[in-house]
Coordinates of C-alpha atoms and ligand atoms in Angstrom, one line a residue:
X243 CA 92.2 49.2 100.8
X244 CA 91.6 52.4 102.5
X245 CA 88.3 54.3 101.7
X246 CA 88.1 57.3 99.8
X247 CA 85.8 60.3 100.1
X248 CA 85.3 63.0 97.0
X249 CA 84.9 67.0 98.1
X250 CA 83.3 69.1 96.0
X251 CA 83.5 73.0 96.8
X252 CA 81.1 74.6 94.6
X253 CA 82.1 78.5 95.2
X254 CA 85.9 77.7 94.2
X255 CA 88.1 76.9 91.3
X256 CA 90.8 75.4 93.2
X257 CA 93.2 75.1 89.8
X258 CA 92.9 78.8 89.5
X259 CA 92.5 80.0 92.7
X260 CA 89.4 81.9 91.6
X261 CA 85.9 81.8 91.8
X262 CA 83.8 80.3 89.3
X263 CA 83.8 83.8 87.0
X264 CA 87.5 83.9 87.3
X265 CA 87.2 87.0 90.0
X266 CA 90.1 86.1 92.5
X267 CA 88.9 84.5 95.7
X268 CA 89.3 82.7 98.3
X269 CA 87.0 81.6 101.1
X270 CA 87.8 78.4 102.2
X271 CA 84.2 76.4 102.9
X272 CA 84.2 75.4 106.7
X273 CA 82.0 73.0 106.4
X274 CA 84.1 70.9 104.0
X275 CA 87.1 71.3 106.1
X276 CA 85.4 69.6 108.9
X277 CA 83.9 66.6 106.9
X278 CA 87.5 66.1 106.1
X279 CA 88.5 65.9 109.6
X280 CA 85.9 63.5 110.2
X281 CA 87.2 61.3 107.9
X282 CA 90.7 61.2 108.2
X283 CA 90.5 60.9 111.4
X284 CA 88.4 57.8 111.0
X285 CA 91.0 56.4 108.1
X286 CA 89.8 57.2 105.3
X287 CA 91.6 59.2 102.1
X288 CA 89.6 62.6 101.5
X289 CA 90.5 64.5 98.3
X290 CA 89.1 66.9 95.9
X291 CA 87.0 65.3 93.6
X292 CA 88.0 64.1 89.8
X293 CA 85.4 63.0 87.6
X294 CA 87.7 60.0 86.5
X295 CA 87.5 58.4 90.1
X296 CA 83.7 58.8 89.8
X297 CA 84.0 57.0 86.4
X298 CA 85.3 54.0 88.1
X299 CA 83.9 54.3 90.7
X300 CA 86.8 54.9 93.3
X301 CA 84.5 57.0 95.8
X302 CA 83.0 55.8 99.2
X303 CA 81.3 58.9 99.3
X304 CA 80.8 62.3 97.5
X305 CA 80.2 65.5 99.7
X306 CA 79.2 69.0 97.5
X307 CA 78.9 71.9 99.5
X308 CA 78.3 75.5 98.3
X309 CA 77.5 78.8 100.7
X310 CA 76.4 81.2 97.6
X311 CA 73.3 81.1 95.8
X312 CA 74.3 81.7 92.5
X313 CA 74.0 79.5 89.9
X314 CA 77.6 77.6 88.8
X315 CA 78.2 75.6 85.4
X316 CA 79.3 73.1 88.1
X317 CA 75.1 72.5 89.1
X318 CA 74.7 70.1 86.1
X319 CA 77.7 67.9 87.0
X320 CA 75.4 66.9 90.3
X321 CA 74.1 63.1 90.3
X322 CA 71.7 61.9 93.0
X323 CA 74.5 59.8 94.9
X324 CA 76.6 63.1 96.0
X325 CA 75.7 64.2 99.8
X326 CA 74.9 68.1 98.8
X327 CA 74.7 70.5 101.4
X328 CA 75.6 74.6 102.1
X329 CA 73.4 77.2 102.2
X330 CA 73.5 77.9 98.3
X331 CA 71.1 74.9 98.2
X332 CA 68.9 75.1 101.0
X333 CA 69.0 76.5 104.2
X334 CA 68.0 73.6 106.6
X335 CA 71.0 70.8 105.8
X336 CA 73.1 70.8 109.2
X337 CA 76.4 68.7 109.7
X338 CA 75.8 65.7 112.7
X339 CA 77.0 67.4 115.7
X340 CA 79.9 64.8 115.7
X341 CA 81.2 66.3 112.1
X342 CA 80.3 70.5 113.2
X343 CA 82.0 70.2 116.0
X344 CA 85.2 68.7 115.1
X345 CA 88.6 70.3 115.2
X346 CA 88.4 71.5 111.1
X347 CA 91.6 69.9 108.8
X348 CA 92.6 73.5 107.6
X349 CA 95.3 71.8 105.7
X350 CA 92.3 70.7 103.1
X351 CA 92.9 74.7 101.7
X352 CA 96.3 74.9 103.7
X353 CA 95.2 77.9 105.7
X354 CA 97.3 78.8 108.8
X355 CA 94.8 81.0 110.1
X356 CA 91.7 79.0 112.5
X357 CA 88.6 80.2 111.9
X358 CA 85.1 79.4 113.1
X359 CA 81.7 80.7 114.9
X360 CA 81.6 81.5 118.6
X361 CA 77.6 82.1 118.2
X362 CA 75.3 81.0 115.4
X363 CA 71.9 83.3 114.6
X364 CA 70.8 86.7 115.3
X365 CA 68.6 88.9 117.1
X366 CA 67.6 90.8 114.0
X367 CA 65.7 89.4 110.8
X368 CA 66.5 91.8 108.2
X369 CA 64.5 91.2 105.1
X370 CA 67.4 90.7 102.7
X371 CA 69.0 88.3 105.4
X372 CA 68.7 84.6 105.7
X373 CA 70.7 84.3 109.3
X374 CA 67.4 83.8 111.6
X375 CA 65.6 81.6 108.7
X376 CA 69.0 79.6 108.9
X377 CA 69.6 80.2 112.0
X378 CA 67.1 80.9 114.7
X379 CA 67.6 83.3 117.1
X380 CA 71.1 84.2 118.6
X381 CA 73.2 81.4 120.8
X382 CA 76.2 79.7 121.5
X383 CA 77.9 77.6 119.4
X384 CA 81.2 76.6 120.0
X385 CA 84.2 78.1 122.6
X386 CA 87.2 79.4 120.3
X387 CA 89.5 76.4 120.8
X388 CA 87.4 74.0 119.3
X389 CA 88.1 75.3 116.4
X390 CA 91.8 77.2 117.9
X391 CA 94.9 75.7 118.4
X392 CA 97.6 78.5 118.7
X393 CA 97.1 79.6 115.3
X394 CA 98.6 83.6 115.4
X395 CA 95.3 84.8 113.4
X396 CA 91.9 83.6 114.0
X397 CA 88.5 84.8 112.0
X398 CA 85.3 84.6 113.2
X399 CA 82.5 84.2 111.0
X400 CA 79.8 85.1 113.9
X401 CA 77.0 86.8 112.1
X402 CA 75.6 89.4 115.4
X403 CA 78.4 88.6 117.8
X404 CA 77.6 91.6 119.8
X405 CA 73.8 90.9 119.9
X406 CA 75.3 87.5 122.1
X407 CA 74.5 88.3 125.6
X408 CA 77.5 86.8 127.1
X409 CA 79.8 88.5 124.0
X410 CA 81.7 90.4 127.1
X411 CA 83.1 87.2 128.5
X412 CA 83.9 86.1 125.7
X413 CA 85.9 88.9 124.3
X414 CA 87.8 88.9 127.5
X415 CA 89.3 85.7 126.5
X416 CA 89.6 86.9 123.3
X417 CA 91.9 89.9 124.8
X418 CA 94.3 86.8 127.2
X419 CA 95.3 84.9 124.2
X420 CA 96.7 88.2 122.6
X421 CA 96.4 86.6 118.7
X422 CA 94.9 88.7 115.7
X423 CA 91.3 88.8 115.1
X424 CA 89.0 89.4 112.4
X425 CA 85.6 89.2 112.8
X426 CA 85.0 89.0 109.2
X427 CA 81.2 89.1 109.3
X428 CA 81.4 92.5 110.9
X429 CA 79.8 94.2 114.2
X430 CA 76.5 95.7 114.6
X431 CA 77.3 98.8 115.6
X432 CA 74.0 99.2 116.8
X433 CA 74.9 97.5 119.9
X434 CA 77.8 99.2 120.4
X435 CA 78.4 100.7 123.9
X436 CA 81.3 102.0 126.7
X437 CA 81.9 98.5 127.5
X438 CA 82.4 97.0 124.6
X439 CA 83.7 99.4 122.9
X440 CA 86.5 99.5 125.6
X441 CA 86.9 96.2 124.9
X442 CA 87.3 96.0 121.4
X443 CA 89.5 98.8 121.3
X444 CA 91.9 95.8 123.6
X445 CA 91.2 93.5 120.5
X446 CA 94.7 93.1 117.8
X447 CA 93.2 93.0 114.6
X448 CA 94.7 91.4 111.6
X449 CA 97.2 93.8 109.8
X450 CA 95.2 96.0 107.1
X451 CA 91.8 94.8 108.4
X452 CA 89.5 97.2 110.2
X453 CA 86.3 97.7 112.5
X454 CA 83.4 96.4 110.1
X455 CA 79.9 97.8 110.7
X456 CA 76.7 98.1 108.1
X457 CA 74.8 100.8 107.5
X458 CA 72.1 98.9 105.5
X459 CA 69.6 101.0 106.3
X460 CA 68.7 105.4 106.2
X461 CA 66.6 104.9 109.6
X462 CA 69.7 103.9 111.6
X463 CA 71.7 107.2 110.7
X464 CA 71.2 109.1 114.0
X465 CA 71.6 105.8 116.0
X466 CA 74.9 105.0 113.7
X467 CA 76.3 108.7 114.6
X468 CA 76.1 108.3 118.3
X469 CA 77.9 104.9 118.0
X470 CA 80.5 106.1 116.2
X471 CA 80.8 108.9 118.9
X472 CA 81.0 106.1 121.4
X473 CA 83.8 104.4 119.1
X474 CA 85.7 107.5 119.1
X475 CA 85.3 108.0 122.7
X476 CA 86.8 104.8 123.5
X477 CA 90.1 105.7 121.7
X478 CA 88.6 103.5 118.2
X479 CA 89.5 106.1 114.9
X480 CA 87.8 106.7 112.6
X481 CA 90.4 105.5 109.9
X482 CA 90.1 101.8 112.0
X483 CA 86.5 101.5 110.8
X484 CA 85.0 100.5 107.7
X485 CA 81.2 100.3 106.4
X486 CA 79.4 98.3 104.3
X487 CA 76.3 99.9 102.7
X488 CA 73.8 98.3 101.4
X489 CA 72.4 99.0 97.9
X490 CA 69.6 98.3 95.4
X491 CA 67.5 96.9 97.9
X492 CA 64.9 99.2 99.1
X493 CA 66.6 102.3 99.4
X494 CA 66.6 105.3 96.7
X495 CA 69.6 106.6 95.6
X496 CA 69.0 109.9 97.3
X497 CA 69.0 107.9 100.7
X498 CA 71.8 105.9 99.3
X499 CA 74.1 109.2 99.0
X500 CA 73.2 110.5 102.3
X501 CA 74.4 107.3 104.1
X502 CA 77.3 107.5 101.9
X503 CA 78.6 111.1 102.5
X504 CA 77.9 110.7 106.1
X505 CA 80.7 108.1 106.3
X506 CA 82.8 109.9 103.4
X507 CA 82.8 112.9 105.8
X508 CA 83.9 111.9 109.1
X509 CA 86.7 109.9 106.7
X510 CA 85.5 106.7 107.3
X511 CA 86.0 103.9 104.2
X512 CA 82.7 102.3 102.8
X513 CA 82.2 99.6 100.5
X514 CA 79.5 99.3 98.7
X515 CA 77.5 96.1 98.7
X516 CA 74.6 96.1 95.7
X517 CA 71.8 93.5 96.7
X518 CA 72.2 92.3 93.5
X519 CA 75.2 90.7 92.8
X520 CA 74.8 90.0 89.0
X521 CA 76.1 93.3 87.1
X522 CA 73.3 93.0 84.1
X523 CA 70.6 93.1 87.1
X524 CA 72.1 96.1 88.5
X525 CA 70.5 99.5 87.4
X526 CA 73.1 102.0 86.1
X527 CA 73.2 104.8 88.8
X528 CA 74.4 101.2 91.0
X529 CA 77.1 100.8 89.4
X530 CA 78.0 104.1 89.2
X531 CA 78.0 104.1 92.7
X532 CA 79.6 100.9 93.1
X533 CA 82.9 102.6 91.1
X534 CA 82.4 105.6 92.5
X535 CA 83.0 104.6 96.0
X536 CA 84.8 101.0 96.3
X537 CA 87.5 102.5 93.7
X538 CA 89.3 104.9 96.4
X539 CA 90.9 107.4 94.3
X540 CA 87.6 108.5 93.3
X541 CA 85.9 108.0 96.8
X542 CA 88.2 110.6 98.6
X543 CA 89.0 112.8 96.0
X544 CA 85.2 113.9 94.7
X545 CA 81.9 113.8 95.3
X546 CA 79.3 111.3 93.3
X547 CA 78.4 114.2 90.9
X548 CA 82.2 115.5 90.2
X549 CA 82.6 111.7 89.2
X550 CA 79.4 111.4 87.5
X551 CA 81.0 114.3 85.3
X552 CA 84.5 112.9 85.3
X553 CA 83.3 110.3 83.9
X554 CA 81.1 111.0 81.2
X555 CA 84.0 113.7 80.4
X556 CA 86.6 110.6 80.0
X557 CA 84.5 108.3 78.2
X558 CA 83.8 111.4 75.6
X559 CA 87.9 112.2 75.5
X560 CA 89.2 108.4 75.1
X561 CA 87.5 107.0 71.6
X562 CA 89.3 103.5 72.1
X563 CA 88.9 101.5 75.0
X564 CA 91.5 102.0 78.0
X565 CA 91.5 100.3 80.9
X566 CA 89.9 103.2 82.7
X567 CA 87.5 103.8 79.9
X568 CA 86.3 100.7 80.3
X569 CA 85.6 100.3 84.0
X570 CA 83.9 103.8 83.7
X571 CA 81.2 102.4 81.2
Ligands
SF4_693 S1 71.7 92.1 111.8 FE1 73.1 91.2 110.2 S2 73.0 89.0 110.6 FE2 71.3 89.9 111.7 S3 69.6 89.6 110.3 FE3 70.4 91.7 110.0 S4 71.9 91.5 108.3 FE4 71.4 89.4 109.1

């Protein structure tokens, strides 16, 4: 009777196509699709798990794997025969080489994008960053087609792909197989220069998606404006790039606003990234932010203290709840 193995992805609600709160989401775990591969290529039948199979005991083996750190209902159904690993558990659980470096079964999420890291690691060890700890220090990982068979889009996951010393080279090839990129991680635009720049410019990115850089942190500001000047100079707009800033972390919300407008006017789009991801832990003037800046009418069309007064104006006007009311509060 052929074998079966039971996958558990502990970020995902596969019925609903959700995360565990509902949200809508979907990032499909890499490290699953790959201990798939591994096993159907040796025989065995891998599916998602069912507690009923567990129940009589249909399993060979049990894999859980989970990349964020926040707690899930789903913790408690763990038992001590499951093979648990990601980094929302610990960060020192590594697939055998045998299983990382396999060709990942993409049909597991039915994806027809490949995705994958060219480098693992960083150069940097930012304090609210767990890529070094995880890590170590930048290197190579894997060339593209491992992971790349003539898919028309693929995504890297590469954490400091620029901070790779041979990331030339490898964006060369990246510009001869002419497919759509994302490097959904982002670029550290701290490393940006002529060269690459020139080269990314080459780069086809996947339709809507932009440049990602982070401005995490006040002390990069004049080192962020003269990259962006180098982005610009190399024909890269600033309507292709996007920023993630960094909040609630260790910055004030003064320093917060000056990163902010900085991007808001030279028309670039930011989206704001609290440090703490659980609303209730957020303070207020965070989550003002937060809706001030990822909801774009309100990004482009004022400033933080025009919405500041919008808002409390609206929330004054509308006694019942509205839909806007309601995401103002
Ligand atoms: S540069 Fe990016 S990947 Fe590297 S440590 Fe800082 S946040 Fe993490």
């Amino acid at each position: 009777m052929t074998k079966l193995i039971g996958l558990i992805d502990m970020d995902h609600n596969h019925n609903k196509g959700t995360n565990i709160y509902g949200t809508p989401y979907f990032y499909p775990n890499l490290a699953l699709m790959k201990i798939s591969a591994y096993y159907k290529k040796k025989g065995y039948k891998v599916e998602w798990y069912t507690p009923i199979k567990k129940y009589y005991n249909d399993y060979h083996k049990i894999f859980v794997s989970k990349v964020f750190t926040r707690k899930t209902p789903m913790d408690s159904y763990l038992t001590k025969d499951m093979i648990i690993g990601g980094t929302g558990y610990d960060l020192s659980t590594k697939l055998p080489d045998k299983i990382e470096h396999i060709y990942p079964d993409y049909d597991l999420y039915g994806i027809d994008y490949a995705m994958g890291f060219i480098t693992r690691g960083c150069i940097r060890s930012c304090d609210f960053c767990i890529v070094q700890n995880k890590e170590g220090m930048i290197h190579k990982h894997a060339d593209f087609e491992e992971f790349w068979n003539d898919q028309k889009h693929i995504r890297f996951l590469d954490n400091n792909f620029l901070s790779y010393k041979n990331h030339i080279d490898e964006l060369k090839k990246i510009i001869d197989i002419n497919k759509r990129i994302d490097f959904y991680h982002g670029l550290d635009i701290r490393l940006i220069n002529n060269v690459n720049a020139s080269l990314l410019r080459k780069i086809q990115l996947w339709s809507g998606k932009r440049y990602t850089f982070a401005f995490d942190d006040i002390k990069s500001k004049l080192v962020i404006e003269k990259k962006l000047k180098i982005l610009n100079d190399n024909g890269i707009k600033n309507s292709e790039i996007n920023f993630f800033v960094l909040i609630g972390f260790n910055s004030t919300l003064k320093e917060d606003l000056i990163r902010i407008n900085l991007l808001r006017d030279n028309k670039i789009r930011v989206y704001v990234m609290p440090y703490n991801k659980t609303i209730q832990h957020q303070e207020q003037y965070q989550k003002d932010l937060l809706k001030w800046v990822n909801y774009k009418p309100f990004y482009w069309k004022m400033d933080f203290e025009t919405f500041l007064k919008k808002k409390k104006r609206i929330i004054k006007k509308e006694k019942k709840d509205t839909m806007l009311n309601k995401f103002l509060k």
